Amino acid sequence: MKATQNPPTAAEVTPADLLRMAALYLRRHGWTQGSYYDIYEPADYLTPPACAAGAIGIACAGHRVEHFSQLDPDALADYLTALGVFVDYLDTTAPVFFIDEDGYLLDEHTSPYSWNDDPGRTAEQVITALESAADEWDSLRITGGEIR
């Protein structure tokens, strides 16, 4: 390489990449409901079954984190963006609305936590939703072979 050339930069990891990594994590290590990780696994177990949000956290950090607040600033930004992409996908495909006793809408977005924890939910539905959200993110950003 000549001194006037710039070295190649690392490829940017997109929210779609992180969602696919989370789906792959769930395929390999299992899925759980009710908490980020399977509560029956010890805290030092490196690859416990995870919920959708827990798997996204692992994809962003590269290791188990008990809460997203433990992520460094860059990983936290990636986590919030990937989770936001997932919520946007759920809002359009599987909306869950919470109405209070007076009939007022409490939350206008589908919670990935309550969606994941629905008793009728399956691991395959969660994995498919993560992969589909990634595909949608990619499709919305690619026009004529170029990323916009």
mmCIF file with all atom_site columns, C-alpha atoms in Angstrom:
data_model
loop_
_atom_site.group_PDB
_atom_site.id
_atom_site.type_symbol
_atom_site.label_atom_id
_atom_site.label_alt_id
_atom_site.label_comp_id
_atom_site.label_asym_id
_atom_site.label_entity_id
_atom_site.label_seq_id
_atom_site.pdbx_PDB_ins_code
_atom_site.Cartn_x
_atom_site.Cartn_y
_atom_site.Cartn_z
_atom_site.occupancy
_atom_site.B_iso_or_equiv
_atom_site.pdbx_formal_charge
_atom_site.auth_seq_id
_atom_site.auth_comp_id
_atom_site.auth_asym_id
_atom_site.auth_atom_id
_atom_site.pdbx_PDB_model_num
ATOM 1   C CA . MET A 1 1   ? 0.000   0.000   0.000  1.00 0.00 ? 1   MET A CA 1
ATOM 2   C CA . LYS A 1 2   ? 1.307   3.438   -0.894 1.00 0.00 ? 2   LYS A CA 1
ATOM 3   C CA . ALA A 1 3   ? 1.507   6.149   1.731  1.00 0.00 ? 3   ALA A CA 1
ATOM 4   C CA . THR A 1 4   ? -1.165  8.146   -0.103 1.00 0.00 ? 4   THR A CA 1
ATOM 5   C CA . GLN A 1 5   ? -3.727  5.336   0.066  1.00 0.00 ? 5   GLN A CA 1
ATOM 6   C CA . ASN A 1 6   ? -6.157  4.991   2.909  1.00 0.00 ? 6   ASN A CA 1
ATOM 7   C CA . PRO A 1 7   ? -6.333  1.597   4.596  1.00 0.00 ? 7   PRO A CA 1
ATOM 8   C CA . PRO A 1 8   ? -9.625  -0.243  4.170  1.00 0.00 ? 8   PRO A CA 1
ATOM 9   C CA . THR A 1 9   ? -12.112 0.415   6.924  1.00 0.00 ? 9   THR A CA 1
ATOM 10  C CA . ALA A 1 10  ? -14.070 -2.243  8.734  1.00 0.00 ? 10  ALA A CA 1
ATOM 11  C CA . ALA A 1 11  ? -17.531 -2.894  7.393  1.00 0.00 ? 11  ALA A CA 1
ATOM 12  C CA . GLU A 1 12  ? -20.272 -1.134  9.310  1.00 0.00 ? 12  GLU A CA 1
ATOM 13  C CA . VAL A 1 13  ? -22.521 -3.419  11.316 1.00 0.00 ? 13  VAL A CA 1
ATOM 14  C CA . THR A 1 14  ? -26.134 -2.491  10.603 1.00 0.00 ? 14  THR A CA 1
ATOM 15  C CA . PRO A 1 15  ? -29.253 -3.001  12.719 1.00 0.00 ? 15  PRO A CA 1
ATOM 16  C CA . ALA A 1 16  ? -30.176 -5.760  10.269 1.00 0.00 ? 16  ALA A CA 1
ATOM 17  C CA . ASP A 1 17  ? -26.879 -7.515  10.982 1.00 0.00 ? 17  ASP A CA 1
ATOM 18  C CA . LEU A 1 18  ? -27.515 -7.311  14.729 1.00 0.00 ? 18  LEU A CA 1
ATOM 19  C CA . LEU A 1 19  ? -31.051 -8.670  14.377 1.00 0.00 ? 19  LEU A CA 1
ATOM 20  C CA . ARG A 1 20  ? -29.759 -11.594 12.326 1.00 0.00 ? 20  ARG A CA 1
ATOM 21  C CA . MET A 1 21  ? -27.043 -12.238 14.913 1.00 0.00 ? 21  MET A CA 1
ATOM 22  C CA . ALA A 1 22  ? -29.716 -12.232 17.634 1.00 0.00 ? 22  ALA A CA 1
ATOM 23  C CA . ALA A 1 23  ? -31.799 -14.733 15.651 1.00 0.00 ? 23  ALA A CA 1
ATOM 24  C CA . LEU A 1 24  ? -28.764 -16.949 15.147 1.00 0.00 ? 24  LEU A CA 1
ATOM 25  C CA . TYR A 1 25  ? -27.973 -16.753 18.864 1.00 0.00 ? 25  TYR A CA 1
ATOM 26  C CA . LEU A 1 26  ? -31.503 -17.952 19.682 1.00 0.00 ? 26  LEU A CA 1
ATOM 27  C CA . ARG A 1 27  ? -31.204 -20.814 17.186 1.00 0.00 ? 27  ARG A CA 1
ATOM 28  C CA . ARG A 1 28  ? -27.916 -21.943 18.710 1.00 0.00 ? 28  ARG A CA 1
ATOM 29  C CA . HIS A 1 29  ? -28.483 -21.318 22.415 1.00 0.00 ? 29  HIS A CA 1
ATOM 30  C CA . GLY A 1 30  ? -32.235 -21.299 22.945 1.00 0.00 ? 30  GLY A CA 1
ATOM 31  C CA . TRP A 1 31  ? -35.040 -18.893 23.697 1.00 0.00 ? 31  TRP A CA 1
ATOM 32  C CA . THR A 1 32  ? -36.758 -17.978 26.942 1.00 0.00 ? 32  THR A CA 1
ATOM 33  C CA . GLN A 1 33  ? -39.595 -15.839 28.235 1.00 0.00 ? 33  GLN A CA 1
ATOM 34  C CA . GLY A 1 34  ? -40.022 -13.646 31.307 1.00 0.00 ? 34  GLY A CA 1
ATOM 35  C CA . SER A 1 35  ? -36.438 -12.397 31.597 1.00 0.00 ? 35  SER A CA 1
ATOM 36  C CA . TYR A 1 36  ? -33.425 -11.551 29.442 1.00 0.00 ? 36  TYR A CA 1
ATOM 37  C CA . TYR A 1 37  ? -31.944 -14.974 30.121 1.00 0.00 ? 37  TYR A CA 1
ATOM 38  C CA . ASP A 1 38  ? -33.131 -18.331 31.367 1.00 0.00 ? 38  ASP A CA 1
ATOM 39  C CA . ILE A 1 39  ? -33.396 -17.829 35.125 1.00 0.00 ? 39  ILE A CA 1
ATOM 40  C CA . TYR A 1 40  ? -32.335 -21.418 35.753 1.00 0.00 ? 40  TYR A CA 1
ATOM 41  C CA . GLU A 1 41  ? -28.869 -20.857 34.295 1.00 0.00 ? 41  GLU A CA 1
ATOM 42  C CA . PRO A 1 42  ? -26.184 -19.490 36.644 1.00 0.00 ? 42  PRO A CA 1
ATOM 43  C CA . ALA A 1 43  ? -25.216 -15.833 36.171 1.00 0.00 ? 43  ALA A CA 1
ATOM 44  C CA . ASP A 1 44  ? -21.755 -16.825 34.964 1.00 0.00 ? 44  ASP A CA 1
ATOM 45  C CA . TYR A 1 45  ? -23.134 -19.090 32.226 1.00 0.00 ? 45  TYR A CA 1
ATOM 46  C CA . LEU A 1 46  ? -21.872 -17.400 29.041 1.00 0.00 ? 46  LEU A CA 1
ATOM 47  C CA . THR A 1 47  ? -24.505 -18.505 26.519 1.00 0.00 ? 47  THR A CA 1
ATOM 48  C CA . PRO A 1 48  ? -27.864 -18.946 28.244 1.00 0.00 ? 48  PRO A CA 1
ATOM 49  C CA . PRO A 1 49  ? -31.177 -19.146 26.411 1.00 0.00 ? 49  PRO A CA 1
ATOM 50  C CA . ALA A 1 50  ? -32.346 -15.535 25.924 1.00 0.00 ? 50  ALA A CA 1
ATOM 51  C CA . CYS A 1 51  ? -35.427 -13.520 25.060 1.00 0.00 ? 51  CYS A CA 1
ATOM 52  C CA . ALA A 1 52  ? -35.453 -11.406 21.891 1.00 0.00 ? 52  ALA A CA 1
ATOM 53  C CA . ALA A 1 53  ? -34.131 -8.310  23.692 1.00 0.00 ? 53  ALA A CA 1
ATOM 54  C CA . GLY A 1 54  ? -31.489 -10.329 25.542 1.00 0.00 ? 54  GLY A CA 1
ATOM 55  C CA . ALA A 1 55  ? -30.289 -11.841 22.273 1.00 0.00 ? 55  ALA A CA 1
ATOM 56  C CA . ILE A 1 56  ? -30.077 -8.379  20.695 1.00 0.00 ? 56  ILE A CA 1
ATOM 57  C CA . GLY A 1 57  ? -28.040 -7.240  23.718 1.00 0.00 ? 57  GLY A CA 1
ATOM 58  C CA . ILE A 1 58  ? -25.636 -10.151 23.294 1.00 0.00 ? 58  ILE A CA 1
ATOM 59  C CA . ALA A 1 59  ? -25.345 -9.402  19.572 1.00 0.00 ? 59  ALA A CA 1
ATOM 60  C CA . CYS A 1 60  ? -24.406 -5.797  20.375 1.00 0.00 ? 60  CYS A CA 1
ATOM 61  C CA . ALA A 1 61  ? -22.028 -6.479  23.271 1.00 0.00 ? 61  ALA A CA 1
ATOM 62  C CA . GLY A 1 62  ? -20.557 -9.764  22.122 1.00 0.00 ? 62  GLY A CA 1
ATOM 63  C CA . HIS A 1 63  ? -21.232 -11.225 25.559 1.00 0.00 ? 63  HIS A CA 1
ATOM 64  C CA . ARG A 1 64  ? -23.971 -11.570 28.157 1.00 0.00 ? 64  ARG A CA 1
ATOM 65  C CA . VAL A 1 65  ? -25.138 -8.333  29.807 1.00 0.00 ? 65  VAL A CA 1
ATOM 66  C CA . GLU A 1 66  ? -27.699 -8.308  32.587 1.00 0.00 ? 66  GLU A CA 1
ATOM 67  C CA . HIS A 1 67  ? -29.207 -4.984  31.510 1.00 0.00 ? 67  HIS A CA 1
ATOM 68  C CA . PHE A 1 68  ? -28.775 -2.735  28.512 1.00 0.00 ? 68  PHE A CA 1
ATOM 69  C CA . SER A 1 69  ? -27.466 0.014   30.810 1.00 0.00 ? 69  SER A CA 1
ATOM 70  C CA . GLN A 1 70  ? -24.274 -2.079  31.156 1.00 0.00 ? 70  GLN A CA 1
ATOM 71  C CA . LEU A 1 71  ? -23.444 -1.578  27.479 1.00 0.00 ? 71  LEU A CA 1
ATOM 72  C CA . ASP A 1 72  ? -20.735 0.886   26.490 1.00 0.00 ? 72  ASP A CA 1
ATOM 73  C CA . PRO A 1 73  ? -22.060 3.996   24.689 1.00 0.00 ? 73  PRO A CA 1
ATOM 74  C CA . ASP A 1 74  ? -21.474 2.664   21.157 1.00 0.00 ? 74  ASP A CA 1
ATOM 75  C CA . ALA A 1 75  ? -23.017 -0.743  21.913 1.00 0.00 ? 75  ALA A CA 1
ATOM 76  C CA . LEU A 1 76  ? -25.923 0.982   23.685 1.00 0.00 ? 76  LEU A CA 1
ATOM 77  C CA . ALA A 1 77  ? -26.606 3.104   20.600 1.00 0.00 ? 77  ALA A CA 1
ATOM 78  C CA . ASP A 1 78  ? -26.511 -0.035  18.444 1.00 0.00 ? 78  ASP A CA 1
ATOM 79  C CA . TYR A 1 79  ? -28.818 -1.864  20.882 1.00 0.00 ? 79  TYR A CA 1
ATOM 80  C CA . LEU A 1 80  ? -31.388 0.925   20.970 1.00 0.00 ? 80  LEU A CA 1
ATOM 81  C CA . THR A 1 81  ? -31.341 1.247   17.186 1.00 0.00 ? 81  THR A CA 1
ATOM 82  C CA . ALA A 1 82  ? -31.707 -2.503  16.593 1.00 0.00 ? 82  ALA A CA 1
ATOM 83  C CA . LEU A 1 83  ? -34.452 -2.758  19.216 1.00 0.00 ? 83  LEU A CA 1
ATOM 84  C CA . GLY A 1 84  ? -36.197 0.222   17.589 1.00 0.00 ? 84  GLY A CA 1
ATOM 85  C CA . VAL A 1 85  ? -36.068 -1.475  14.184 1.00 0.00 ? 85  VAL A CA 1
ATOM 86  C CA . PHE A 1 86  ? -37.548 -4.610  15.776 1.00 0.00 ? 86  PHE A CA 1
ATOM 87  C CA . VAL A 1 87  ? -40.326 -2.589  17.470 1.00 0.00 ? 87  VAL A CA 1
ATOM 88  C CA . ASP A 1 88  ? -41.134 -0.825  14.179 1.00 0.00 ? 88  ASP A CA 1
ATOM 89  C CA . TYR A 1 89  ? -41.414 -4.217  12.488 1.00 0.00 ? 89  TYR A CA 1
ATOM 90  C CA . LEU A 1 90  ? -43.656 -5.580  15.264 1.00 0.00 ? 90  LEU A CA 1
ATOM 91  C CA . ASP A 1 91  ? -45.827 -2.438  15.125 1.00 0.00 ? 91  ASP A CA 1
ATOM 92  C CA . THR A 1 92  ? -46.618 -3.137  11.474 1.00 0.00 ? 92  THR A CA 1
ATOM 93  C CA . THR A 1 93  ? -46.961 -6.913  11.643 1.00 0.00 ? 93  THR A CA 1
ATOM 94  C CA . ALA A 1 94  ? -48.124 -7.840  15.153 1.00 0.00 ? 94  ALA A CA 1
ATOM 95  C CA . PRO A 1 95  ? -49.349 -4.720  16.961 1.00 0.00 ? 95  PRO A CA 1
ATOM 96  C CA . VAL A 1 96  ? -50.161 -5.068  20.649 1.00 0.00 ? 96  VAL A CA 1
ATOM 97  C CA . PHE A 1 97  ? -51.936 -2.130  22.235 1.00 0.00 ? 97  PHE A CA 1
ATOM 98  C CA . PHE A 1 98  ? -52.438 -1.560  25.931 1.00 0.00 ? 98  PHE A CA 1
ATOM 99  C CA . ILE A 1 99  ? -55.676 0.194   26.892 1.00 0.00 ? 99  ILE A CA 1
ATOM 100 C CA . ASP A 1 100 ? -56.344 1.336   30.462 1.00 0.00 ? 100 ASP A CA 1
ATOM 101 C CA . GLU A 1 101 ? -59.662 0.850   32.277 1.00 0.00 ? 101 GLU A CA 1
ATOM 102 C CA . ASP A 1 102 ? -60.890 4.238   30.968 1.00 0.00 ? 102 ASP A CA 1
ATOM 103 C CA . GLY A 1 103 ? -60.242 3.235   27.356 1.00 0.00 ? 103 GLY A CA 1
ATOM 104 C CA . TYR A 1 104 ? -57.091 5.326   26.857 1.00 0.00 ? 104 TYR A CA 1
ATOM 105 C CA . LEU A 1 105 ? -54.175 4.029   24.845 1.00 0.00 ? 105 LEU A CA 1
ATOM 106 C CA . LEU A 1 106 ? -51.222 3.537   27.202 1.00 0.00 ? 106 LEU A CA 1
ATOM 107 C CA . ASP A 1 107 ? -48.548 2.635   24.691 1.00 0.00 ? 107 ASP A CA 1
ATOM 108 C CA . GLU A 1 108 ? -48.654 3.242   20.971 1.00 0.00 ? 108 GLU A CA 1
ATOM 109 C CA . HIS A 1 109 ? -45.781 0.853   20.239 1.00 0.00 ? 109 HIS A CA 1
ATOM 110 C CA . THR A 1 110 ? -45.625 -2.900  20.552 1.00 0.00 ? 110 THR A CA 1
ATOM 111 C CA . SER A 1 111 ? -43.371 -3.853  23.432 1.00 0.00 ? 111 SER A CA 1
ATOM 112 C CA . PRO A 1 112 ? -40.815 -6.441  22.349 1.00 0.00 ? 112 PRO A CA 1
ATOM 113 C CA . TYR A 1 113 ? -40.858 -7.683  25.947 1.00 0.00 ? 113 TYR A CA 1
ATOM 114 C CA . SER A 1 114 ? -44.596 -8.353  26.174 1.00 0.00 ? 114 SER A CA 1
ATOM 115 C CA . TRP A 1 115 ? -44.649 -9.660  22.596 1.00 0.00 ? 115 TRP A CA 1
ATOM 116 C CA . ASN A 1 116 ? -41.805 -12.081 23.407 1.00 0.00 ? 116 ASN A CA 1
ATOM 117 C CA . ASP A 1 117 ? -43.498 -13.129 26.668 1.00 0.00 ? 117 ASP A CA 1
ATOM 118 C CA . ASP A 1 118 ? -46.930 -13.852 25.198 1.00 0.00 ? 118 ASP A CA 1
ATOM 119 C CA . PRO A 1 119 ? -47.797 -17.372 26.435 1.00 0.00 ? 119 PRO A CA 1
ATOM 120 C CA . GLY A 1 120 ? -48.712 -18.440 22.887 1.00 0.00 ? 120 GLY A CA 1
ATOM 121 C CA . ARG A 1 121 ? -45.394 -17.244 21.416 1.00 0.00 ? 121 ARG A CA 1
ATOM 122 C CA . THR A 1 122 ? -42.898 -19.794 20.102 1.00 0.00 ? 122 THR A CA 1
ATOM 123 C CA . ALA A 1 123 ? -39.152 -19.639 19.611 1.00 0.00 ? 123 ALA A CA 1
ATOM 124 C CA . GLU A 1 124 ? -39.601 -20.027 15.868 1.00 0.00 ? 124 GLU A CA 1
ATOM 125 C CA . GLN A 1 125 ? -41.963 -17.005 15.754 1.00 0.00 ? 125 GLN A CA 1
ATOM 126 C CA . VAL A 1 126 ? -39.398 -14.868 17.583 1.00 0.00 ? 126 VAL A CA 1
ATOM 127 C CA . ILE A 1 127 ? -36.516 -16.008 15.373 1.00 0.00 ? 127 ILE A CA 1
ATOM 128 C CA . THR A 1 128 ? -38.587 -15.474 12.220 1.00 0.00 ? 128 THR A CA 1
ATOM 129 C CA . ALA A 1 129 ? -39.636 -11.995 13.385 1.00 0.00 ? 129 ALA A CA 1
ATOM 130 C CA . LEU A 1 130 ? -36.022 -10.991 14.063 1.00 0.00 ? 130 LEU A CA 1
ATOM 131 C CA . GLU A 1 131 ? -34.946 -12.213 10.616 1.00 0.00 ? 131 GLU A CA 1
ATOM 132 C CA . SER A 1 132 ? -37.950 -10.590 8.917  1.00 0.00 ? 132 SER A CA 1
ATOM 133 C CA . ALA A 1 133 ? -37.292 -7.272  10.671 1.00 0.00 ? 133 ALA A CA 1
ATOM 134 C CA . ALA A 1 134 ? -33.705 -7.452  9.399  1.00 0.00 ? 134 ALA A CA 1
ATOM 135 C CA . ASP A 1 135 ? -34.879 -8.194  5.861  1.00 0.00 ? 135 ASP A CA 1
ATOM 136 C CA . GLU A 1 136 ? -37.336 -5.283  6.009  1.00 0.00 ? 136 GLU A CA 1
ATOM 137 C CA . TRP A 1 137 ? -34.649 -2.896  7.262  1.00 0.00 ? 137 TRP A CA 1
ATOM 138 C CA . ASP A 1 138 ? -32.388 -3.938  4.390  1.00 0.00 ? 138 ASP A CA 1
ATOM 139 C CA . SER A 1 139 ? -35.152 -3.655  1.796  1.00 0.00 ? 139 SER A CA 1
ATOM 140 C CA . LEU A 1 140 ? -36.084 -0.147  2.917  1.00 0.00 ? 140 LEU A CA 1
ATOM 141 C CA . ARG A 1 141 ? -32.497 1.041   2.507  1.00 0.00 ? 141 ARG A CA 1
ATOM 142 C CA . ILE A 1 142 ? -31.566 -0.540  -0.790 1.00 0.00 ? 142 ILE A CA 1
ATOM 143 C CA . THR A 1 143 ? -32.647 1.104   -4.026 1.00 0.00 ? 143 THR A CA 1
ATOM 144 C CA . GLY A 1 144 ? -31.287 -0.083  -7.336 1.00 0.00 ? 144 GLY A CA 1
ATOM 145 C CA . GLY A 1 145 ? -28.358 -1.838  -5.679 1.00 0.00 ? 145 GLY A CA 1
ATOM 146 C CA . GLU A 1 146 ? -27.261 1.220   -3.749 1.00 0.00 ? 146 GLU A CA 1
ATOM 147 C CA . ILE A 1 147 ? -27.828 1.952   -0.088 1.00 0.00 ? 147 ILE A CA 1
ATOM 148 C CA . ARG A 1 148 ? -29.617 5.245   0.335  1.00 0.00 ? 148 ARG A CA 1
#
